[in-house]
mmCIF file of C-alpha atoms in Angstrom:
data_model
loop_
_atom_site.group_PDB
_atom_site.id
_atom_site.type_symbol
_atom_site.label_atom_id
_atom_site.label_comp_id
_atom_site.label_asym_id
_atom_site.label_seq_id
_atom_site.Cartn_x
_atom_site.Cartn_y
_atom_site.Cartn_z
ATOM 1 C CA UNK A 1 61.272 98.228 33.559
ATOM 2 C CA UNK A 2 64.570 96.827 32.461
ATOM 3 C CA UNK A 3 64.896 97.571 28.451
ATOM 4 C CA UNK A 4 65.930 95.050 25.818
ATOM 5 C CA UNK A 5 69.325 95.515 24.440
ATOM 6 C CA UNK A 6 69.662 96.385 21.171
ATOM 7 C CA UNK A 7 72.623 94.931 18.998
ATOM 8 C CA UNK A 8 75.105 97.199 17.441
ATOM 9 C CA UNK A 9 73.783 100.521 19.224
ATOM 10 C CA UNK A 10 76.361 102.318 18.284
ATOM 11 C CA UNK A 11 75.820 101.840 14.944
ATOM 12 C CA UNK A 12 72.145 102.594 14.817
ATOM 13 C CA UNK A 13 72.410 105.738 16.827
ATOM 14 C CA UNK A 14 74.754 106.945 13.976
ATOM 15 C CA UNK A 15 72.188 106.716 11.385
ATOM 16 C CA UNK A 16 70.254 109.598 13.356
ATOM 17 C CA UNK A 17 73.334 111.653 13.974
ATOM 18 C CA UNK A 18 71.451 114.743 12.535
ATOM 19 C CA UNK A 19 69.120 114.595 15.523
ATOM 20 C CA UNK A 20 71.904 114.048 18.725
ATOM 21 C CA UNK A 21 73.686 116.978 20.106
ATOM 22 C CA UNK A 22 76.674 116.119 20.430
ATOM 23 C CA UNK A 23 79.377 117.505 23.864
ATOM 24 C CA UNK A 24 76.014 119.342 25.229
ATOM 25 C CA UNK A 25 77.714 120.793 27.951
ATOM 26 C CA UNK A 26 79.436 122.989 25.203
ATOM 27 C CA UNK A 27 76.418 124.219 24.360
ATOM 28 C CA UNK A 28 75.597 125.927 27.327
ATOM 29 C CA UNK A 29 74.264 129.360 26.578
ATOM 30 C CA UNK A 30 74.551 128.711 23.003
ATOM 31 C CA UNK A 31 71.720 126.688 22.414
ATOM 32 C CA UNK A 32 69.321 128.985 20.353
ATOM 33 C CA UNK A 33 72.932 129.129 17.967
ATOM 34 C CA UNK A 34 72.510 125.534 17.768
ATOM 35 C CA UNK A 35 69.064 125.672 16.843
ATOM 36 C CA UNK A 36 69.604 128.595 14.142
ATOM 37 C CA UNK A 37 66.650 130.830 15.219
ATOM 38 C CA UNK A 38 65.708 132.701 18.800
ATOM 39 C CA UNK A 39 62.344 130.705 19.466
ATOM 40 C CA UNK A 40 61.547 129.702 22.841
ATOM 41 C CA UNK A 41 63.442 126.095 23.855
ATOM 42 C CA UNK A 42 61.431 123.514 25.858
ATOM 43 C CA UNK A 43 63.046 120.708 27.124
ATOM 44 C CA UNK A 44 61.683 117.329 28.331
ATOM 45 C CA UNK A 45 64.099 115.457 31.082
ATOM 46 C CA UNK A 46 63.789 111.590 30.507
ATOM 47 C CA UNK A 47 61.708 111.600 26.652
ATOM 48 C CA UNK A 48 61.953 108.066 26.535
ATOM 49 C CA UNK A 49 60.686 106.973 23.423
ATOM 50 C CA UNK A 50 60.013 110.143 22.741
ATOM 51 C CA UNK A 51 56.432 110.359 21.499
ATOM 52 C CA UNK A 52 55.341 113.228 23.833
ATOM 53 C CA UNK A 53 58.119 115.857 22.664
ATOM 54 C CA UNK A 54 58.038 114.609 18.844
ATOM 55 C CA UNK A 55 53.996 115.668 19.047
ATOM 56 C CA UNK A 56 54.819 119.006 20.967
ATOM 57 C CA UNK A 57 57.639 119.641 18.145
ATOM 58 C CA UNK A 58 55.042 119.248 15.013
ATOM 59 C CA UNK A 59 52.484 120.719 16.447
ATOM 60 C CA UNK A 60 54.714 123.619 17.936
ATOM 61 C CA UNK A 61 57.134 124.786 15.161
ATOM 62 C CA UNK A 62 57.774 128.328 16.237
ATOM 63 C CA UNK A 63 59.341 126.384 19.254
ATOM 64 C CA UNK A 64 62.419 124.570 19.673
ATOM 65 C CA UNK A 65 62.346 121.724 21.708
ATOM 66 C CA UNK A 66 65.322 119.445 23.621
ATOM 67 C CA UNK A 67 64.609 115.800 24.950
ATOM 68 C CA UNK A 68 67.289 114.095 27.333
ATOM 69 C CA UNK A 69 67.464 110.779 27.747
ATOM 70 C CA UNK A 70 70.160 108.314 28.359
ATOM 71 C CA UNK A 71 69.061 104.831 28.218
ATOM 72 C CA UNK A 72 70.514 104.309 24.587
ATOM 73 C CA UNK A 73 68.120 101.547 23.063
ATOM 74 C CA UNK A 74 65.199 103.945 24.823
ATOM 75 C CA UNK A 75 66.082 107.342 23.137
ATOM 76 C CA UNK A 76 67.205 105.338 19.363
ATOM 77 C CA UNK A 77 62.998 105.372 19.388
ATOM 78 C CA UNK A 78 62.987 108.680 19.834
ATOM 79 C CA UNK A 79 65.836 109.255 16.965
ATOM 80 C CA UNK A 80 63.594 107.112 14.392
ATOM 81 C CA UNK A 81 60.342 108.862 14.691
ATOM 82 C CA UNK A 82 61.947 112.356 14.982
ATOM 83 C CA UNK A 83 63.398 111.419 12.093
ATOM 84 C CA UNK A 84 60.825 109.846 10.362
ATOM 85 C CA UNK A 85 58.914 112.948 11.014
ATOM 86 C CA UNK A 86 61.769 114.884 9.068
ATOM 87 C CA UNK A 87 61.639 117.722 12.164
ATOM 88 C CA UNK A 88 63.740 120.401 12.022
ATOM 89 C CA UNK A 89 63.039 121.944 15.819
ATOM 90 C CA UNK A 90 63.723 118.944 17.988
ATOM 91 C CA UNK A 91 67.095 117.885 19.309
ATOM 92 C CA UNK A 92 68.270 115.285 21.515
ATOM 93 C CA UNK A 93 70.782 114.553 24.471
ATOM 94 C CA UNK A 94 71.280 111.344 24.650
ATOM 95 C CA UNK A 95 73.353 110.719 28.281
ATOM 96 C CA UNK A 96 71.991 110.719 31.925
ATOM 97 C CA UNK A 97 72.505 114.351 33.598
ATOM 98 C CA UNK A 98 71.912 115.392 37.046
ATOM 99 C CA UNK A 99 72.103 119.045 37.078
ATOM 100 C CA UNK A 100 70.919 120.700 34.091
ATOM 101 C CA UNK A 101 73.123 123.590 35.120
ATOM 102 C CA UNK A 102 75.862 121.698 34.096
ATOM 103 C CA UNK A 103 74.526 121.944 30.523
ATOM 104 C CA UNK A 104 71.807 125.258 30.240
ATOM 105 C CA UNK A 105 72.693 129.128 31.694
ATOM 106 C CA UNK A 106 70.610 131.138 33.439
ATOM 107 C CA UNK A 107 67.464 131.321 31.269
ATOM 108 C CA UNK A 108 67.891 129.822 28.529
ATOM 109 C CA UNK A 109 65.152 127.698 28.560
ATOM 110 C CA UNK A 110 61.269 128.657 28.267
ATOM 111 C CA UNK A 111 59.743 125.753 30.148
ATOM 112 C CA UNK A 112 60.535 121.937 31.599
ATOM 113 C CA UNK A 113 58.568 118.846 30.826
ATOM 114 C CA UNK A 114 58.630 116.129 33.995
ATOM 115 C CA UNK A 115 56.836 113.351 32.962
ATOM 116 C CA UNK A 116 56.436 109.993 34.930
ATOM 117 C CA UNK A 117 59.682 110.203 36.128
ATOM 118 C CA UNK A 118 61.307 107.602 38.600
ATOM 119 C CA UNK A 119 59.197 107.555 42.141
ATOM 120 C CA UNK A 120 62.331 106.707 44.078
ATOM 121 C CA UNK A 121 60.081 105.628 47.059
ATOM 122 C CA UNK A 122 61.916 105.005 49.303
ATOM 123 C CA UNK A 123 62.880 107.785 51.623
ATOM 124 C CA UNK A 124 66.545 107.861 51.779
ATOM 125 C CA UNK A 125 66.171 108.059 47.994
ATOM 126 C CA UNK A 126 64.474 111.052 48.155
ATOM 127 C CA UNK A 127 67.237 113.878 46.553
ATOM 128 C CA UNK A 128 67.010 111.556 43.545
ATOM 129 C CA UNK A 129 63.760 112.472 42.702
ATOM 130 C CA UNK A 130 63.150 114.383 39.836
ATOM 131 C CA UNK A 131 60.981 116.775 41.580
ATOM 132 C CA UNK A 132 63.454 117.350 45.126
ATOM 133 C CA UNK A 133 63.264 120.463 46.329
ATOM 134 C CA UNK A 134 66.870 121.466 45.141
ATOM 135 C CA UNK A 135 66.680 120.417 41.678
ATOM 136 C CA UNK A 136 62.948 122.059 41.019
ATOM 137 C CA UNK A 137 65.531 125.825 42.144
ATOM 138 C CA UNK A 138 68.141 124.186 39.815
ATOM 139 C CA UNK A 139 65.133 123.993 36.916
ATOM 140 C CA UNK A 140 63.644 127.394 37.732
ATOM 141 C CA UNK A 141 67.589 128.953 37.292
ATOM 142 C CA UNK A 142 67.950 127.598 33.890
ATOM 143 C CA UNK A 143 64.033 128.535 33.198
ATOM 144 C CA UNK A 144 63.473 132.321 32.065
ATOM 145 C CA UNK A 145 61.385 134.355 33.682
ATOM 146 C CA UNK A 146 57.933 133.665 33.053
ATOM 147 C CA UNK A 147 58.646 130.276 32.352
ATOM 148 C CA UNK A 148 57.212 127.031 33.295
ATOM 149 C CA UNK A 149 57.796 123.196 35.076
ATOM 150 C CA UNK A 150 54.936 120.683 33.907
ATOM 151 C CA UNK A 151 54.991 117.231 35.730
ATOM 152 C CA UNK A 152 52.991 114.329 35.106
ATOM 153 C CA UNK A 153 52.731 111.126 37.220
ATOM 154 C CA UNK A 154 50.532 107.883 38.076
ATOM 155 C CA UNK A 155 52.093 107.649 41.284
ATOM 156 C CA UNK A 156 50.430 109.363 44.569
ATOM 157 C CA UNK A 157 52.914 109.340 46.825
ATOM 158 C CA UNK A 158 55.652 110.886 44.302
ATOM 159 C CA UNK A 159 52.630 113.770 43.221
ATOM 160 C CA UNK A 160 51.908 114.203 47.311
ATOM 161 C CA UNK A 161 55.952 114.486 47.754
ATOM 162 C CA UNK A 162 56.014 117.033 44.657
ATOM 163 C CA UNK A 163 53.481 119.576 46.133
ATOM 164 C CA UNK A 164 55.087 119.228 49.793
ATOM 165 C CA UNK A 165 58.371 120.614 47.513
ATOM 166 C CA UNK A 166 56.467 123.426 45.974
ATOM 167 C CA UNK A 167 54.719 124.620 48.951
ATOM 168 C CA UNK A 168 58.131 124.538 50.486
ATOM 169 C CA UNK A 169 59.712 127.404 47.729
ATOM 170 C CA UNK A 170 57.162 129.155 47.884
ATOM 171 C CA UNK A 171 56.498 128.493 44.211
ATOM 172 C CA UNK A 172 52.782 129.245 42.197
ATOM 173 C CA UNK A 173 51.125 126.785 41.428
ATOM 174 C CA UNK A 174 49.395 127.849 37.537
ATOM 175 C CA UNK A 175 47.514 124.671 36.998
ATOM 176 C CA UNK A 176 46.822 121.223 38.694
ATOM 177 C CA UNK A 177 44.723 118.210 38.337
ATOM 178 C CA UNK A 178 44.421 114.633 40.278
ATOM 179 C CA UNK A 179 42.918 112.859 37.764
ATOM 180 C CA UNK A 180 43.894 114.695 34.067
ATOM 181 C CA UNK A 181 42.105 112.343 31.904
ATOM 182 C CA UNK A 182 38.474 112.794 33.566
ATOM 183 C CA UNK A 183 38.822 116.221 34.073
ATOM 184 C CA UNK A 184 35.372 118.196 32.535
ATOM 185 C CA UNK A 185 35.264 117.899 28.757
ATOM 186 C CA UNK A 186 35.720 121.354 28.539
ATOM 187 C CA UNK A 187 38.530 121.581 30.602
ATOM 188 C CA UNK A 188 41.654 123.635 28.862
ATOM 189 C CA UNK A 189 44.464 121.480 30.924
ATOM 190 C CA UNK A 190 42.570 118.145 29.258
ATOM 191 C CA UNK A 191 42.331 119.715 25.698
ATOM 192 C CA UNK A 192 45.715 120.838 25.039
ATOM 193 C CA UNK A 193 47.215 117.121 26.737
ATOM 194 C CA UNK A 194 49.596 115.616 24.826
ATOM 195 C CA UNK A 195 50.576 111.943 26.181
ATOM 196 C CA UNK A 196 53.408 110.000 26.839
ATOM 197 C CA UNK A 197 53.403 106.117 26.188
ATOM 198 C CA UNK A 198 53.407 105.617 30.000
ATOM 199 C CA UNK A 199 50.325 107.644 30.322
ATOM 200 C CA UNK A 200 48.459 105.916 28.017
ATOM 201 C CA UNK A 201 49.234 102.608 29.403
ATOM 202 C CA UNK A 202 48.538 103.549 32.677
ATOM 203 C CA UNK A 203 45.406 105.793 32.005
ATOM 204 C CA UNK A 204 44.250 102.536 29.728
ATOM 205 C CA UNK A 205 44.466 100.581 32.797
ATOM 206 C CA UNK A 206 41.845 102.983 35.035
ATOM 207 C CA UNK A 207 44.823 104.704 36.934
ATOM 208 C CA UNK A 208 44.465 108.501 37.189
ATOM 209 C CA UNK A 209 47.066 111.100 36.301
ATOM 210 C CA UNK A 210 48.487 113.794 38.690
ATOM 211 C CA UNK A 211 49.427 116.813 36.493
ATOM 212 C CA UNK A 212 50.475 120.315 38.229
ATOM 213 C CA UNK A 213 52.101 123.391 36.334
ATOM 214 C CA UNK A 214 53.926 125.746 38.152
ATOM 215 C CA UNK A 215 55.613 128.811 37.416
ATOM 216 C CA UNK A 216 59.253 129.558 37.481
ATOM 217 C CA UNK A 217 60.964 132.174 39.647
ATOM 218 C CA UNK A 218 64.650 132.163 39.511
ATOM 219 C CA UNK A 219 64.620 134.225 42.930
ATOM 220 C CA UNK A 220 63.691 130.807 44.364
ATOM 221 C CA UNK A 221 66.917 130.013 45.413
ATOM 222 C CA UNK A 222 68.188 133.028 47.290
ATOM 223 C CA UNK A 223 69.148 132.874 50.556
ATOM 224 C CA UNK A 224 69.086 128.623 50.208
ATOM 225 C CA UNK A 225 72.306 126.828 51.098
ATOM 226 C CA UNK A 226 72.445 124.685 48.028
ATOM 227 C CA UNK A 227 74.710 121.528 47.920
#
């Protein structure tokens, strides 16, 4: 969906300079400095407007808790209601990044939020996808042992591609659904859901939601000839 531009960005991003991080990539390996405190950090790749990490932050505070995102007039959302919610855990990138390596060292992280992320479909666009076999060992490096990806999606054929990548690493598997939102009323994975805008336009709409959890094992990648 193409976003409306916003007049005087720039400007308006300024006014929320307490919640950007600014030259990221200097932070790597000093990001629990940044934060002021050792408490787990959880980072969402692509917050948009941020609703989904700003409810994780208030209801988590003994976590700490990144979003990326780097459509500008998308993420300035996310600065307001961060803001208005006067958090003092959350932080945000606000640029496009392809490998988080670039930007996170080995295990620094606690988990990885995926959620509705860009289906790419068509096949020769597949390494761009969020979910690509060599970025889920790129996640799981930066992820500390014990650790955790979540991924949420709409779309079948992305969710389908997802699990062929999984299988592939040999990675677990903790917790899955097909359709989240009609899941048993008891269900744990459908109790502790937090949603993203997307999710509840799409879930509005009858569509069902593919979640899957898996764990992180930074051993993934030995013996792969990574690119």
């Amino acid at each position: 969906m193409r976003q409306r531009k916003i007049k005087n960005i720039d400007e308006k991003l300024l006014e929320h300079k307490a919640y950007i991080t600014e030259n990221p990539k200097d932070m790597k390996g000093h990001w629990h400095e940044a934060f002021g405190n050792d408490k787990p950090i959880y980072l969402e790749l692509g917050c948009g407007k941020g609703k989904f990490i700003r409810e994780h932050a208030c209801k988590n505070p003994d976590r700490n808790y990144i979003g990326i995102e780097g459509a500008l007039s998308v993420v300035l959302r996310a600065l307001e209601k961060a803001d208005e919610a006067e958090l003092n855990n959350i932080t945000f990138v606000t640029e496009f990044v392809q490998d988080l390596r670039d930007f996170f060292a080995d295990g620094e992280l606690a988990g990885i939020y995926l959620n509705f992320s860009d289906p790419w479909p068509k096949e020769r666009h597949a390494k761009r996808r969020l979910t690509y076999y060599k970025r889920l060992i790129h996640y799981c490096q930066v992820i500390e042992e014990g650790g955790s990806i979540e991924f949420k999606t709409d779309n079948e054929g992305l969710f389908g591609f997802t699990l062929e990548q999984i299988d592939e690493l040999g990675l677990e598997i903790l917790e899955m659904s097909r359709d989240l939102h009609n899941e048993d009323e008891n269900s744990d994975i459908k109790a502790r859901n937090i949603t993203t805008e997307y999710e509840e336009k799409f879930s509005g709409i009858g569509k069902n939601i593919n979640y899957v959890k898996i764990k992180a094992n930074q051993n993934v990648f030995e013996g792969l000839k990574l690119k």
